[in-house]
PDB file of C-alpha atoms in Angstrom:
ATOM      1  CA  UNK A   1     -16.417   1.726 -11.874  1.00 72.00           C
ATOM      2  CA  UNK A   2     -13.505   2.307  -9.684  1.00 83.00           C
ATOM      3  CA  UNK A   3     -10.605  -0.134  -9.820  1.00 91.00           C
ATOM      4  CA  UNK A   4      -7.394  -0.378  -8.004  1.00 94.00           C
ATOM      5  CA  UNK A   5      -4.776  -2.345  -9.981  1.00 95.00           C
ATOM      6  CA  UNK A   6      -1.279  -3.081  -8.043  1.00 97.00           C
ATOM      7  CA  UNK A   7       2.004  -3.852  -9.776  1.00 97.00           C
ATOM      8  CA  UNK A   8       5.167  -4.506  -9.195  1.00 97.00           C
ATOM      9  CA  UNK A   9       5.396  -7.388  -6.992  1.00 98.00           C
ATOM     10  CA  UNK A  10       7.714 -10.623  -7.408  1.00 98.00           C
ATOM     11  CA  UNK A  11      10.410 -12.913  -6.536  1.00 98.00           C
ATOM     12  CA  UNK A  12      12.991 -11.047  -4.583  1.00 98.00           C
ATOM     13  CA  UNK A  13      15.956 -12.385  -2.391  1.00 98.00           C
ATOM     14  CA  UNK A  14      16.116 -11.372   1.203  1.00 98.00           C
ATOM     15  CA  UNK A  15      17.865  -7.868   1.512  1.00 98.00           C
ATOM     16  CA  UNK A  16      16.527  -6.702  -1.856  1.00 98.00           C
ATOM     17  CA  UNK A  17      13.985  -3.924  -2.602  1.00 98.00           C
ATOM     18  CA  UNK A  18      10.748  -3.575  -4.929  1.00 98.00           C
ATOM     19  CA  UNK A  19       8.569  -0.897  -5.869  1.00 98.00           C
ATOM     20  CA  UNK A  20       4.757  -1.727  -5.367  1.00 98.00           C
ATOM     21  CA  UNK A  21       2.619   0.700  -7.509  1.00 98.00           C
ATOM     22  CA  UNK A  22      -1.081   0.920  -7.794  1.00 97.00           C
ATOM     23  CA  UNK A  23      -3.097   3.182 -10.186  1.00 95.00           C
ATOM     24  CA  UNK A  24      -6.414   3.754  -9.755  1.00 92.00           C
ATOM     25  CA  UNK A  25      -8.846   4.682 -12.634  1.00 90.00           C
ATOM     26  CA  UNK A  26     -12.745   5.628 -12.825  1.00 80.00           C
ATOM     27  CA  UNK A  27     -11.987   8.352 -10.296  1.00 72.00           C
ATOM     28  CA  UNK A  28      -9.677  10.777  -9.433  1.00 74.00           C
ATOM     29  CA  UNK A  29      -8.070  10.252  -5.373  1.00 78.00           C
ATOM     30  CA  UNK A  30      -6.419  13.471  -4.150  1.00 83.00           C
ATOM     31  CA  UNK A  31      -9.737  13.450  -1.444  1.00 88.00           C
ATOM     32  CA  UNK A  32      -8.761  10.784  -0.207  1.00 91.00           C
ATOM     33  CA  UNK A  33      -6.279   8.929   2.273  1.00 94.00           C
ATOM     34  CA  UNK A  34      -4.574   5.110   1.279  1.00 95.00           C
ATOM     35  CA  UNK A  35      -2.982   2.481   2.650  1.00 97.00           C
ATOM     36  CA  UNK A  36      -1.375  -1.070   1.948  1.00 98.00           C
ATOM     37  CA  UNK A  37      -2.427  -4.017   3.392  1.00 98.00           C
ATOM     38  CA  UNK A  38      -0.173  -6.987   2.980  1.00 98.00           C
ATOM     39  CA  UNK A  39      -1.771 -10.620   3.882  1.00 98.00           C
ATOM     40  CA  UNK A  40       0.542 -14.333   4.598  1.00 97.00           C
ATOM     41  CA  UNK A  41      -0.867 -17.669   4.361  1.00 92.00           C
ATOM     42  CA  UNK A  42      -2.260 -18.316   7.875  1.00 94.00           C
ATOM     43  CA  UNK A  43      -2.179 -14.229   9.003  1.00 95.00           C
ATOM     44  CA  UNK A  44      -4.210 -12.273   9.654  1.00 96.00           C
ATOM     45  CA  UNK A  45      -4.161  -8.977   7.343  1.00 96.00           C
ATOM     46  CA  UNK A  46      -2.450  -6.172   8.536  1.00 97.00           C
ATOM     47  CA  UNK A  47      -2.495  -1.951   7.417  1.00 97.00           C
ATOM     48  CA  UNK A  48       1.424  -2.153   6.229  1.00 98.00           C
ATOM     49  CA  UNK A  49       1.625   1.658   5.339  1.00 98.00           C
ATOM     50  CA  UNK A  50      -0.850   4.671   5.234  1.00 97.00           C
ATOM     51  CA  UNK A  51      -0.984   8.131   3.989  1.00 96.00           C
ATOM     52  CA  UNK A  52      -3.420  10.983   4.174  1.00 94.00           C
ATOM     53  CA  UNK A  53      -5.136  12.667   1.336  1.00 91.00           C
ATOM     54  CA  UNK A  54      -1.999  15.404   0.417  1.00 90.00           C
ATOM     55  CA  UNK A  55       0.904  12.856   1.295  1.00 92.00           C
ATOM     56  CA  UNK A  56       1.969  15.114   4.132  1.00 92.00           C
ATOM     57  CA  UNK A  57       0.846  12.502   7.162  1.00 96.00           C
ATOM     58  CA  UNK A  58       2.184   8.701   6.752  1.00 97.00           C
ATOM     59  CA  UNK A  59       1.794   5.436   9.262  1.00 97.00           C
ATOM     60  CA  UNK A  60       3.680   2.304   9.330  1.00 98.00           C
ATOM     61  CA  UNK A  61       3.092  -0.902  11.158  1.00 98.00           C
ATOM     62  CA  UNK A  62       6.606  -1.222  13.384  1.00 98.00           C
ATOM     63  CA  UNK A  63       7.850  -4.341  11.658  1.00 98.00           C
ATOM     64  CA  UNK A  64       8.873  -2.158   8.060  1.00 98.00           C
ATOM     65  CA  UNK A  65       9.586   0.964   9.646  1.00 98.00           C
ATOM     66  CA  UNK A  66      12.985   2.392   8.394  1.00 98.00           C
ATOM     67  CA  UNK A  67      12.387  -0.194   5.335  1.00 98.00           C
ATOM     68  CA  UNK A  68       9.327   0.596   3.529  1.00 98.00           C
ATOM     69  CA  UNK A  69       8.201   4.210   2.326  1.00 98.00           C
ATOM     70  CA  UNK A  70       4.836   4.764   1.064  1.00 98.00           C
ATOM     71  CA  UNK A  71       3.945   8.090  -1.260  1.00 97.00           C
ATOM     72  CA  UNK A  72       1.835   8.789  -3.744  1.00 95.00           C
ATOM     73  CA  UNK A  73       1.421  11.316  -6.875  1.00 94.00           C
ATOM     74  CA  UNK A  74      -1.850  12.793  -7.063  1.00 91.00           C
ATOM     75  CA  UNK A  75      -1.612  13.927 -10.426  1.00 90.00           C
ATOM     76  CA  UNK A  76      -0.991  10.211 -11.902  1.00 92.00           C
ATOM     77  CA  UNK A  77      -3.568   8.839  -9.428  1.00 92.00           C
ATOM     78  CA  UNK A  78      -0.854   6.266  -8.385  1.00 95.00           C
ATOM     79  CA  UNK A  79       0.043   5.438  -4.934  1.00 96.00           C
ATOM     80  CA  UNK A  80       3.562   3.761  -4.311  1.00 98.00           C
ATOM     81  CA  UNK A  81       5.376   1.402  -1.781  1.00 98.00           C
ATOM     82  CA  UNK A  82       8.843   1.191  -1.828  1.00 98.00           C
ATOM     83  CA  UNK A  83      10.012  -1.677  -0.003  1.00 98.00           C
ATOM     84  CA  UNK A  84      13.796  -1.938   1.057  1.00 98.00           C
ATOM     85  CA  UNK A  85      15.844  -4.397   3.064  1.00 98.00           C
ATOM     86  CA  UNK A  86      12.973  -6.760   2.516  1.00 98.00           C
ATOM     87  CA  UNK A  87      12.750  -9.887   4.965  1.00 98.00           C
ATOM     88  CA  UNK A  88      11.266 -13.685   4.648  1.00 97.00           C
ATOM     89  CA  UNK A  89       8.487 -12.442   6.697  1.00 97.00           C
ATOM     90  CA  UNK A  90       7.774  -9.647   4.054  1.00 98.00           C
ATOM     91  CA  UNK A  91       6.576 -12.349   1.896  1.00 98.00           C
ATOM     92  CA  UNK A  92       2.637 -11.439   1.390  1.00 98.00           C
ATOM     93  CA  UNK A  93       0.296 -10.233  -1.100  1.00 98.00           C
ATOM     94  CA  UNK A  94      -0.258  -6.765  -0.815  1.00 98.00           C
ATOM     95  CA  UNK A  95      -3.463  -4.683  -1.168  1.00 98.00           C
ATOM     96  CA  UNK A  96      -3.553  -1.508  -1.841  1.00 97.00           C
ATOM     97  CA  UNK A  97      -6.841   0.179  -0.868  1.00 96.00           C
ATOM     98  CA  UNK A  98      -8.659   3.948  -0.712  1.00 93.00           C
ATOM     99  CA  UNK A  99     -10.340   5.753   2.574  1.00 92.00           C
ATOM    100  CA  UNK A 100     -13.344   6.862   2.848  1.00 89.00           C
ATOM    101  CA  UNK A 101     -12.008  10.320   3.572  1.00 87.00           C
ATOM    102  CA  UNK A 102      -9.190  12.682   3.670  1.00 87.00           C
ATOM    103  CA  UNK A 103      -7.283  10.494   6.186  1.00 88.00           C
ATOM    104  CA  UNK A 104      -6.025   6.934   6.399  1.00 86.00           C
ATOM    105  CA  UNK A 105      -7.456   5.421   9.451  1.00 87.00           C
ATOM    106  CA  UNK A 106     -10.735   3.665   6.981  1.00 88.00           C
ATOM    107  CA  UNK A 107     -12.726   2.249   6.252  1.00 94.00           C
ATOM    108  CA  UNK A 108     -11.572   1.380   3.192  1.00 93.00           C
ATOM    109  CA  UNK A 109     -14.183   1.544   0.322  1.00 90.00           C
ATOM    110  CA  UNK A 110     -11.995   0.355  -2.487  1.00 92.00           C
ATOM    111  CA  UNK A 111      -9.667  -2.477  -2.789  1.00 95.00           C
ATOM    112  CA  UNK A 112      -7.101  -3.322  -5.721  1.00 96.00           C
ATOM    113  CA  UNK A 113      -6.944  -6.630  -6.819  1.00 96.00           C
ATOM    114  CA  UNK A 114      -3.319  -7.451  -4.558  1.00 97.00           C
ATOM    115  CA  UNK A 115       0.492  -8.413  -6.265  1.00 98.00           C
ATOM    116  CA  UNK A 116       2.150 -11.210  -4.676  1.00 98.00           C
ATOM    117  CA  UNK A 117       5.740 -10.027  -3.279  1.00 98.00           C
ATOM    118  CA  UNK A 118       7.754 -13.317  -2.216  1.00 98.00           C
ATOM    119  CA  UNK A 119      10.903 -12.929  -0.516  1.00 98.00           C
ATOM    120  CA  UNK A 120      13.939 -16.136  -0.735  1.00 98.00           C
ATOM    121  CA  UNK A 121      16.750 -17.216   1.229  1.00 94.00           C
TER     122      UNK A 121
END
């Protein structure tokens, strides 16, 4: 059984940083591309940050571009996020989630379980 488990979120002040991590396990996923999804009460969810299967192609939504940096080590099966800068409107739980194939534009077949990230004034 493949699971996705995500880490690292929490209670951070606006301007601060926090590095989202998420390990997968059942199943290697060099093959394959991620992403991470972040979703607010009352949004709709949005693809925050993608990579391709060899970490050499990335995508970012506009609003955390020059913030947040997505990467991942194959060897650990872990996929990071590392979120600087951070804003109230940051404030979501965020998914991480695997491609179907080498690239990151889905679908997504597997989903991790989400971390909370909440961002104060």
């Amino acid at each position: 059984q493949v699971q996705l488990v995500e880490s690292g979120g929490g209670l951070v002040q606006a301007g601060g940083s926090l590095r989202l991590s998420c390990v997968a396990s059942g199943r290697t996923f060099s093959n394959y591309g991620m992403a991470w999804f972040r979703q607010a009460p009352g949004k709709e969810r949005e693809r925050v940050a993608a990579i391709d299967w060899n970490g050499v192609t990335t995508s970012y939504t506009d609003s955390v571009k020059g913030r947040f940096t997505i990467s991942r080590d194959n060897a650990k099966n872990t996929l990071y996020l590392q979120m600087n800068s951070l804003k109230l409107e940051d404030t979501a739980v965020y998914y991480c989630a695997i491609s179907r194939n080498l690239w990151y534009g889905g679908p997504y077949d597997y989903w991790g379980q989400g971390t909370q990230v909440t961002v104060s004034s």
